[in-house]
Amino acid sequence: MDITADTTPSELAATRERLRSAWRARKPDYAQRRADLLRLRDAFRARVTEMDAAIQADFGHRSSHENLLSEAMITLAEIDHAIGHLRRWMRPRRAAVGWRFWPARAEIRPEPVGVVGILSPWNYPVNLALVPLVSAIAAGNHVYLKPSEHTPRTSAYLRELLAEVFPADRVAVAMGGAEVGAAFSALPFDHLLFTGSTAVGRKVMAAAAPNLTPVTLELGGKAPAVICDDFPIELAASRIASGKWFNAGQTCIGVDYVLVDAARRDALVAALQAELRRRYGQLDAPQDYTRIINDSQYARLRGYLDDARARGLQVIEPFAIDPDTAARERLFAPTLVIEPGADAQVMQHEIFGPILPVLSYRNLDEAIARINALDRPLALYPFGYDRAQVERILGQTLAGGVTVNDTLLHFGAHDLPFGGIGPSGIGAIHGRNGFDTFSKLLPVFRQRRMAASDWLKPPYTGKIDRLIRLLSK
């Protein structure tokens, strides 16, 4: 069988049914879940070099160190975290019933839901496929994964890896493009996770709606960094550079634009340029700088700069690169756009690339108003040592997640739920939150042999009348 061949609609339906039939026949217990995770960890560790080669081939070039950090380290840490906490996560959780229901007791039982569908993206093609798969397996489900067609070699790698670890009736992988993805979204899963753009997320949700499939959407948006007037500019520039140009900006929680107090805007621009030169030299041998995934994405980003220049905006390109070489290699250099208006394309769309708009504000209220004028973002990055200023930002905005005085790092904290709100997403994953997302938290009420409820029946007179009135106070 050609493992890279597109999966047909009939194969999609048959595979989903096979996974569910096997799950019904034997729901995974603790021993199986733990064994599955251990096998996945060992197989993945053994094939990290192969993973790196596959991602490099799909991107044209991506820093091996960024592959190790964002794909291998995060995935292995998630597996280890799940293995270490699995028994506790699976235990029933005590719940109070309140004095009116004494002497009854209650508990919440995390139960697997069945077959989980996962639609994973191209920008972190291993991490964003395997991390939710780990949560779904830990929760006792079977999994059907549809990785991105834009990273075909990595998708083939995932299919081979998972076929080595799991029986075909426990984890399966579908291959194909947008048509396969649309058909996949319409399958009657017990839960469906999609990671990608807001526009495609709407289509996924619509496709899942006829089956009333529960969905978790990990989307994106315009994640702002806000530099308060007491935070050192050079330190902010360094940390924002990491949050912006890691993976050449192709990160859903990457910094999308920066707000800085007006008096220090030019200092920030200079500090960012200096930071870029320290990291990448002259960008003439960019081994540590990732390429844009495909020609379509490269052209989209060039279009944003064409629009900015047509509007007369200041566009700063710190590196001089031959245009033909850049286009051929999809090498899109870090670029700054200064003070774009709300109508500029770089402020109308999630950039998802290495272009960074820099905007100034006169006071913190103006910065907060600018953030709130856009859809709620997937991430927010306040920089400030004055706790009151940071609390104002947190209290008057709302985002999917926040890292204060740095960028990206909340994604790797296992006990923090990762997910957006509204256009930036629905639901959350990672750690116990991911386990709970792919579980039915089943409420169980246990009545005692002798219970007051035995008395609460007509005729409602005398003592029964007085008891009901007491309970209703």
Coordinates of C-alpha atoms in Angstrom, one line a residue:
M1 CA 0.0 0.0 0.0
D2 CA 1.2 3.5 -0.8
I3 CA 1.2 5.2 2.5
T4 CA 1.2 8.7 0.9
A5 CA -1.9 8.0 -1.3
D6 CA -5.0 10.0 -0.5
T7 CA -7.6 8.3 1.6
T8 CA -10.9 7.8 -0.1
P9 CA -14.3 8.8 1.4
S10 CA -15.3 5.2 1.7
E11 CA -12.0 4.4 3.4
L12 CA -12.5 7.3 5.9
A13 CA -15.9 6.0 7.0
A14 CA -14.7 2.3 7.2
T15 CA -11.7 3.2 9.2
R16 CA -13.7 5.3 11.7
E17 CA -16.1 2.4 12.1
R18 CA -13.3 0.0 12.6
L19 CA -11.8 2.2 15.3
R20 CA -15.1 2.5 17.1
S21 CA -16.0 -1.1 16.9
A22 CA -12.6 -2.0 18.4
W23 CA -13.1 0.6 21.2
R24 CA -16.5 -0.7 22.0
A25 CA -15.2 -4.3 22.2
R26 CA -12.5 -3.3 24.7
K27 CA -12.1 0.1 26.2
P28 CA -8.5 0.8 27.1
D29 CA -7.7 0.4 30.8
Y30 CA -4.9 2.0 32.7
A31 CA -2.4 -0.7 31.8
Q32 CA -3.1 -0.4 28.1
R33 CA -3.0 3.4 28.1
R34 CA 0.3 3.5 29.9
A35 CA 1.8 0.8 27.7
D36 CA 0.7 2.7 24.6
L37 CA 2.3 5.9 25.8
L38 CA 5.5 4.2 26.8
R39 CA 5.8 2.6 23.3
L40 CA 5.1 5.9 21.6
R41 CA 7.8 7.6 23.7
D42 CA 10.4 5.0 22.9
A43 CA 9.5 4.9 19.2
F44 CA 9.5 8.6 18.9
R45 CA 12.8 9.0 20.7
A46 CA 14.4 6.5 18.3
R47 CA 13.1 8.4 15.3
V48 CA 13.8 12.0 16.2
T49 CA 16.6 12.3 13.5
E50 CA 14.1 11.0 10.9
M51 CA 11.6 13.5 12.1
D52 CA 14.1 16.3 11.6
A53 CA 14.9 15.2 8.1
A54 CA 11.2 15.0 7.2
I55 CA 10.4 18.5 8.5
Q56 CA 13.5 19.9 6.8
A57 CA 12.4 18.4 3.5
D58 CA 8.9 19.9 3.8
F59 CA 10.0 23.4 4.7
G60 CA 13.0 23.5 2.4
H61 CA 15.0 24.3 5.5
R62 CA 14.1 24.7 9.1
S63 CA 16.5 25.0 12.0
S64 CA 17.2 21.6 13.5
H65 CA 17.5 23.2 16.9
E66 CA 14.0 24.7 16.5
N67 CA 12.8 21.2 15.4
L68 CA 14.3 19.8 18.6
L69 CA 12.8 22.5 20.8
S70 CA 9.3 22.8 19.4
E71 CA 8.7 19.3 18.1
A72 CA 10.8 16.8 20.0
M73 CA 11.2 18.4 23.4
I74 CA 7.5 19.5 23.7
T75 CA 6.1 16.2 22.5
L76 CA 8.3 14.1 24.8
A77 CA 7.6 16.3 27.8
E78 CA 3.9 15.9 27.1
I79 CA 4.2 12.1 27.0
D80 CA 6.2 12.0 30.2
H81 CA 3.8 14.3 31.9
A82 CA 0.8 12.1 30.9
I83 CA 2.6 8.9 32.0
G84 CA 3.5 10.4 35.4
H85 CA 0.0 11.6 36.1
L86 CA -2.2 9.1 34.3
R87 CA -3.3 7.1 37.3
R88 CA -4.4 10.2 39.3
W89 CA -6.2 11.7 36.3
M90 CA -8.2 8.5 35.8
R91 CA -9.4 8.3 39.4
P92 CA -13.0 9.3 40.3
R93 CA -13.0 12.8 41.7
R94 CA -15.1 13.5 44.8
A95 CA -17.9 16.0 44.5
A96 CA -20.0 17.6 47.3
V97 CA -23.7 17.1 47.3
G98 CA -24.7 19.8 49.8
W99 CA -26.4 19.3 53.1
R100 CA -29.9 19.0 51.5
F101 CA -28.9 15.7 49.9
W102 CA -27.1 14.2 52.9
P103 CA -26.3 11.3 53.4
A104 CA -25.8 10.8 49.7
R105 CA -22.4 11.2 48.0
A106 CA -21.2 12.0 44.6
E107 CA -18.2 11.7 42.3
I108 CA -17.1 12.7 38.8
R109 CA -15.7 9.8 36.7
P110 CA -13.5 10.6 33.7
E111 CA -14.8 8.2 31.0
P112 CA -13.4 7.9 27.5
V113 CA -15.7 9.1 24.7
G114 CA -14.8 6.8 21.9
V115 CA -13.0 7.8 18.7
V116 CA -11.3 11.2 18.6
G117 CA -10.6 12.9 15.2
I118 CA -7.6 15.2 15.0
L119 CA -6.9 17.6 12.1
S120 CA -3.4 18.9 12.6
P121 CA -1.6 21.8 10.8
W122 CA 1.6 22.2 8.9
N123 CA 3.5 24.8 11.0
Y124 CA 4.4 22.4 13.8
P125 CA 3.4 19.2 12.1
V126 CA 4.6 16.7 14.7
N127 CA 4.0 18.6 18.0
L128 CA 0.4 19.6 17.0
A129 CA -0.4 16.1 15.9
L130 CA 1.1 14.1 18.7
V131 CA 0.4 16.3 21.7
P132 CA -3.4 16.0 21.3
L133 CA -3.0 12.4 20.4
V134 CA -1.2 11.8 23.7
S135 CA -4.1 13.4 25.6
A136 CA -6.7 11.3 23.6
I137 CA -4.9 8.1 24.3
A138 CA -4.4 8.9 27.9
A139 CA -8.1 9.5 28.2
G140 CA -8.8 6.0 26.8
N141 CA -9.9 6.8 23.3
H142 CA -9.0 5.5 19.9
V143 CA -7.7 8.2 17.4
Y144 CA -8.0 9.0 13.8
L145 CA -5.4 11.6 12.7
K146 CA -5.5 13.7 9.5
P147 CA -2.2 15.6 9.2
S148 CA -1.6 18.5 6.9
E149 CA -1.1 17.9 3.1
H150 CA 1.3 20.9 3.1
T151 CA 3.9 18.8 5.0
P152 CA 3.6 15.5 3.1
R153 CA 6.9 14.0 4.1
T154 CA 6.2 14.7 7.8
S155 CA 2.7 13.3 7.4
A156 CA 4.2 10.1 5.9
Y157 CA 6.6 10.0 8.8
L158 CA 3.7 10.2 11.3
R159 CA 1.8 7.5 9.6
E160 CA 4.8 5.1 9.7
L161 CA 5.6 6.0 13.4
L162 CA 2.0 5.5 14.6
A163 CA 1.6 2.2 12.6
E164 CA 4.8 1.0 14.4
V165 CA 3.3 1.9 17.8
F166 CA -0.4 1.2 17.6
P167 CA -2.6 -1.5 16.1
A168 CA -4.6 -0.3 13.1
D169 CA -7.9 -0.5 15.0
R170 CA -6.6 1.8 17.8
V171 CA -4.8 4.7 15.9
A172 CA -5.2 5.4 12.1
V173 CA -3.9 8.1 9.9
A174 CA -5.8 9.6 6.9
M175 CA -3.8 11.2 4.0
G176 CA -5.0 13.8 1.5
G177 CA -5.8 17.4 0.8
A178 CA -8.6 19.8 1.5
E179 CA -11.3 17.5 0.1
V180 CA -10.2 14.7 2.4
G181 CA -10.1 17.1 5.3
A182 CA -13.6 18.2 4.6
A183 CA -14.9 14.6 4.5
F184 CA -12.9 13.8 7.6
S185 CA -14.6 16.7 9.4
A186 CA -18.0 15.4 8.5
L187 CA -17.4 11.9 10.1
P188 CA -19.5 11.2 13.2
F189 CA -16.6 11.4 15.7
D190 CA -17.1 11.4 19.4
H191 CA -14.9 14.5 19.6
L192 CA -13.1 16.4 16.9
L193 CA -10.0 18.7 17.3
F194 CA -8.9 21.1 14.6
T195 CA -5.8 23.3 14.7
G196 CA -5.4 25.9 12.0
S197 CA -6.8 29.1 10.7
T198 CA -10.0 30.7 11.9
A199 CA -11.5 30.6 8.4
V200 CA -11.0 26.9 8.0
G201 CA -12.1 26.4 11.7
R202 CA -15.5 27.8 10.7
K203 CA -15.8 25.2 7.9
V204 CA -14.8 22.4 10.3
M205 CA -17.4 23.4 12.8
A206 CA -20.1 23.6 10.2
A207 CA -19.1 20.1 8.9
A208 CA -19.3 18.7 12.4
A209 CA -22.6 20.3 13.2
P210 CA -25.0 17.8 11.5
N211 CA -23.6 15.0 13.7
L212 CA -23.5 17.3 16.8
T213 CA -19.9 16.3 17.1
P214 CA -18.2 18.1 20.0
V215 CA -15.4 20.2 18.7
T216 CA -12.2 21.8 20.1
L217 CA -10.8 24.5 17.8
E218 CA -7.3 25.7 18.2
L219 CA -7.1 28.7 15.9
G220 CA -5.1 31.9 15.9
G221 CA -5.4 35.7 15.7
K222 CA -3.3 38.8 16.1
A223 CA -1.4 38.3 19.3
P224 CA 0.0 41.6 20.7
A225 CA 3.0 42.3 22.8
V226 CA 2.6 45.4 25.0
I227 CA 5.7 47.1 26.3
C228 CA 5.0 49.2 29.4
D229 CA 7.1 52.3 29.9
D230 CA 9.1 50.8 32.8
F231 CA 10.4 47.7 30.9
P232 CA 13.9 47.7 29.4
I233 CA 13.8 48.1 25.7
E234 CA 16.8 45.8 24.9
L235 CA 15.4 43.0 27.0
A236 CA 11.9 43.4 25.4
A237 CA 13.5 43.3 21.9
S238 CA 15.3 40.1 22.6
R239 CA 12.3 38.3 24.0
I240 CA 9.9 39.6 21.4
A241 CA 12.4 38.5 18.7
S242 CA 12.1 35.0 20.0
G243 CA 8.4 35.1 20.0
K244 CA 8.2 36.6 16.5
W245 CA 11.0 35.0 14.4
F246 CA 11.1 31.4 15.8
N247 CA 10.0 29.3 12.9
A248 CA 10.1 32.5 10.8
G249 CA 6.9 33.7 12.5
Q250 CA 4.8 30.7 11.4
T251 CA 3.5 30.2 14.9
C252 CA -0.2 30.6 16.0
I253 CA 0.9 32.2 19.3
G254 CA 3.7 34.2 17.8
V255 CA 3.9 37.9 18.4
D256 CA 1.8 39.5 15.6
Y257 CA 2.3 43.2 16.5
V258 CA 4.0 45.3 19.1
L259 CA 2.7 48.3 21.1
V260 CA 5.3 50.5 22.7
D261 CA 5.2 53.8 24.5
A262 CA 5.7 56.6 21.9
A263 CA 8.9 58.0 23.4
R264 CA 10.7 54.7 22.9
R265 CA 9.4 53.5 19.6
D266 CA 12.5 54.3 17.6
A267 CA 14.7 52.8 20.3
L268 CA 12.7 49.6 20.0
V269 CA 13.1 49.6 16.3
A270 CA 16.8 50.0 16.6
A271 CA 17.0 47.3 19.3
L272 CA 15.1 44.8 17.2
Q273 CA 17.4 45.4 14.3
A274 CA 20.4 44.9 16.5
E275 CA 19.0 41.7 17.9
L276 CA 18.3 40.3 14.5
R277 CA 21.9 40.9 13.4
R278 CA 23.2 39.2 16.6
R279 CA 21.0 36.2 15.8
Y280 CA 21.4 35.8 12.1
G281 CA 24.5 37.8 11.0
Q282 CA 23.8 39.1 7.5
L283 CA 21.4 36.3 6.8
D284 CA 23.7 35.1 4.0
A285 CA 24.1 31.6 5.4
P286 CA 20.9 31.3 7.4
Q287 CA 21.2 27.8 9.0
D288 CA 19.2 29.0 12.0
Y289 CA 16.4 30.7 10.1
T290 CA 13.4 28.8 8.8
R291 CA 11.9 29.1 5.3
I292 CA 8.3 29.8 4.5
I293 CA 6.4 26.6 4.0
N294 CA 5.3 27.0 0.3
D295 CA 5.0 29.5 -2.6
S296 CA 1.4 30.4 -1.7
Q297 CA 2.3 31.5 1.8
Y298 CA 5.4 33.4 0.5
A299 CA 3.3 35.3 -2.0
R300 CA 0.7 36.2 0.6
L301 CA 3.4 37.7 2.8
R302 CA 5.0 39.6 -0.1
G303 CA 1.5 41.0 -0.8
Y304 CA 1.3 42.4 2.7
L305 CA 4.5 44.4 2.1
D306 CA 3.4 45.5 -1.3
D307 CA 0.2 46.9 0.4
A308 CA 2.2 48.6 3.1
R309 CA 4.5 50.3 0.6
A310 CA 1.5 51.4 -1.5
R311 CA 0.1 53.1 1.6
G312 CA 3.4 55.0 2.1
L313 CA 4.3 53.1 5.3
Q314 CA 7.9 52.8 6.5
V315 CA 9.0 49.2 5.8
I316 CA 12.4 48.3 7.3
E317 CA 14.2 45.2 5.9
P318 CA 17.4 44.9 8.0
F319 CA 18.9 42.3 5.5
A320 CA 19.7 42.7 1.9
I321 CA 18.8 39.5 0.1
D322 CA 18.8 38.8 -3.6
P323 CA 15.1 38.8 -4.6
D324 CA 15.5 35.8 -6.9
T325 CA 17.3 33.8 -4.3
A326 CA 14.7 34.7 -1.7
A327 CA 11.8 33.7 -3.9
R328 CA 13.5 30.4 -5.0
E329 CA 14.3 29.4 -1.4
R330 CA 11.2 31.0 0.1
L331 CA 13.6 32.9 2.4
F332 CA 11.5 35.7 3.7
A333 CA 13.7 38.0 5.8
P334 CA 12.5 39.6 9.1
T335 CA 10.8 42.8 8.3
L336 CA 9.4 45.7 10.4
V337 CA 6.4 47.8 9.3
I338 CA 6.2 51.1 11.3
E339 CA 2.8 52.5 12.4
P340 CA 0.4 50.7 10.1
G341 CA -3.2 51.9 10.2
A342 CA -6.1 49.6 11.0
D343 CA -6.9 49.4 7.3
A344 CA -3.4 48.0 6.3
Q345 CA -3.4 44.3 5.4
V346 CA -0.8 43.6 8.1
M347 CA -3.4 44.8 10.7
Q348 CA -6.4 43.2 8.9
H349 CA -5.1 39.6 9.0
E350 CA -3.1 37.3 11.2
I351 CA 0.4 37.7 9.7
F352 CA 1.7 34.2 10.3
G353 CA 5.1 35.1 9.0
P354 CA 8.2 37.2 9.8
I355 CA 6.6 40.7 9.3
L356 CA 6.3 42.7 12.6
P357 CA 4.2 45.8 12.8
V358 CA 5.5 48.3 15.4
L359 CA 2.9 50.7 16.8
S360 CA 3.3 53.4 19.4
Y361 CA 0.8 54.5 22.1
R362 CA 0.4 57.7 24.2
N363 CA -1.0 56.0 27.3
L364 CA -1.9 52.5 28.4
D365 CA -5.6 53.1 27.9
E366 CA -4.9 53.7 24.2
A367 CA -2.9 50.5 23.9
I368 CA -5.7 48.5 25.6
A369 CA -8.3 50.1 23.3
R370 CA -6.2 49.0 20.2
I371 CA -6.1 45.4 21.5
N372 CA -9.8 45.4 22.2
A373 CA -10.6 46.8 18.7
L374 CA -9.5 43.5 17.2
D375 CA -10.8 40.0 17.8
R376 CA -9.7 38.4 21.1
P377 CA -6.3 36.9 20.3
L378 CA -4.9 33.4 21.1
A379 CA -2.0 34.9 23.1
L380 CA -1.1 38.2 24.8
Y381 CA 2.3 39.3 26.0
P382 CA 2.5 42.2 28.5
F383 CA 6.0 43.4 29.4
G384 CA 6.2 45.4 32.6
Y385 CA 7.6 45.4 36.1
D386 CA 4.8 47.6 37.5
R387 CA 2.3 45.0 38.7
A388 CA -0.5 47.5 38.6
Q389 CA 0.1 48.2 34.9
V390 CA 0.2 44.6 34.0
E391 CA -2.9 43.9 36.0
R392 CA -4.7 46.7 34.1
I393 CA -3.8 45.0 30.8
L394 CA -4.9 41.6 32.1
G395 CA -8.1 43.0 33.6
Q396 CA -9.2 45.0 30.6
T397 CA -8.4 42.5 27.8
L398 CA -9.1 38.8 27.2
A399 CA -6.9 36.3 25.3
G400 CA -6.5 32.6 25.0
G401 CA -3.4 32.6 27.1
V402 CA -0.8 35.0 28.5
T403 CA 3.0 35.0 29.1
V404 CA 4.1 38.1 31.1
N405 CA 7.5 39.5 30.4
D406 CA 8.3 36.8 27.8
T407 CA 6.7 35.1 24.8
L408 CA 5.4 31.6 23.8
L409 CA 6.3 29.9 27.1
H410 CA 2.8 29.4 28.5
F411 CA 2.3 26.8 25.6
G412 CA 4.9 24.5 27.2
A413 CA 3.5 24.6 30.8
H414 CA 1.5 21.3 31.0
D415 CA -0.8 22.4 33.8
L416 CA -2.0 25.5 31.9
P417 CA -4.9 25.0 29.6
F418 CA -4.0 25.9 26.0
G419 CA -6.8 27.3 23.9
G420 CA -8.4 30.4 22.5
I421 CA -11.7 32.2 22.9
G422 CA -14.2 33.1 20.1
P423 CA -12.4 33.6 16.8
S424 CA -9.1 32.3 18.4
G425 CA -10.6 29.0 19.5
I426 CA -13.0 26.9 21.5
G427 CA -11.9 24.6 24.3
A428 CA -8.5 23.7 25.6
I429 CA -5.8 21.0 25.5
H430 CA -2.5 20.1 27.2
G431 CA -1.9 18.0 30.4
R432 CA -5.0 17.3 32.5
N433 CA -7.0 19.8 30.5
G434 CA -6.4 17.8 27.4
F435 CA -7.3 14.6 29.2
D436 CA -10.5 16.2 30.4
T437 CA -11.3 17.5 26.9
F438 CA -11.3 14.0 25.5
S439 CA -13.2 12.5 28.4
K440 CA -16.8 12.6 29.5
L441 CA -16.6 13.9 33.0
L442 CA -19.5 11.7 34.2
P443 CA -21.4 12.9 37.2
V444 CA -22.5 10.0 39.5
F445 CA -24.8 10.5 42.4
R446 CA -25.0 7.7 44.9
Q447 CA -28.0 7.5 47.2
R448 CA -27.8 5.8 50.6
R449 CA -30.1 2.9 51.8
M450 CA -32.0 5.3 54.0
A451 CA -32.6 8.8 52.4
A452 CA -34.8 11.8 53.2
S453 CA -35.9 11.8 49.5
D454 CA -38.0 8.8 50.4
W455 CA -40.3 11.1 52.4
L456 CA -40.6 13.8 49.7
K457 CA -43.8 12.6 48.1
P458 CA -47.5 13.4 48.3
P459 CA -49.5 14.1 50.3
Y460 CA -47.4 17.2 51.1
T461 CA -48.9 17.8 54.6
G462 CA -47.7 17.9 58.1
K463 CA -44.0 17.1 58.6
I464 CA -43.5 16.7 54.9
D465 CA -44.8 20.3 54.3
R466 CA -42.5 21.6 57.0
L467 CA -39.5 19.6 55.7
I468 CA -39.9 21.0 52.1
R469 CA -40.2 24.5 53.4
L470 CA -37.0 24.0 55.4
L471 CA -35.1 22.7 52.4
S472 CA -36.3 25.6 50.3
K473 CA -34.9 28.3 52.6

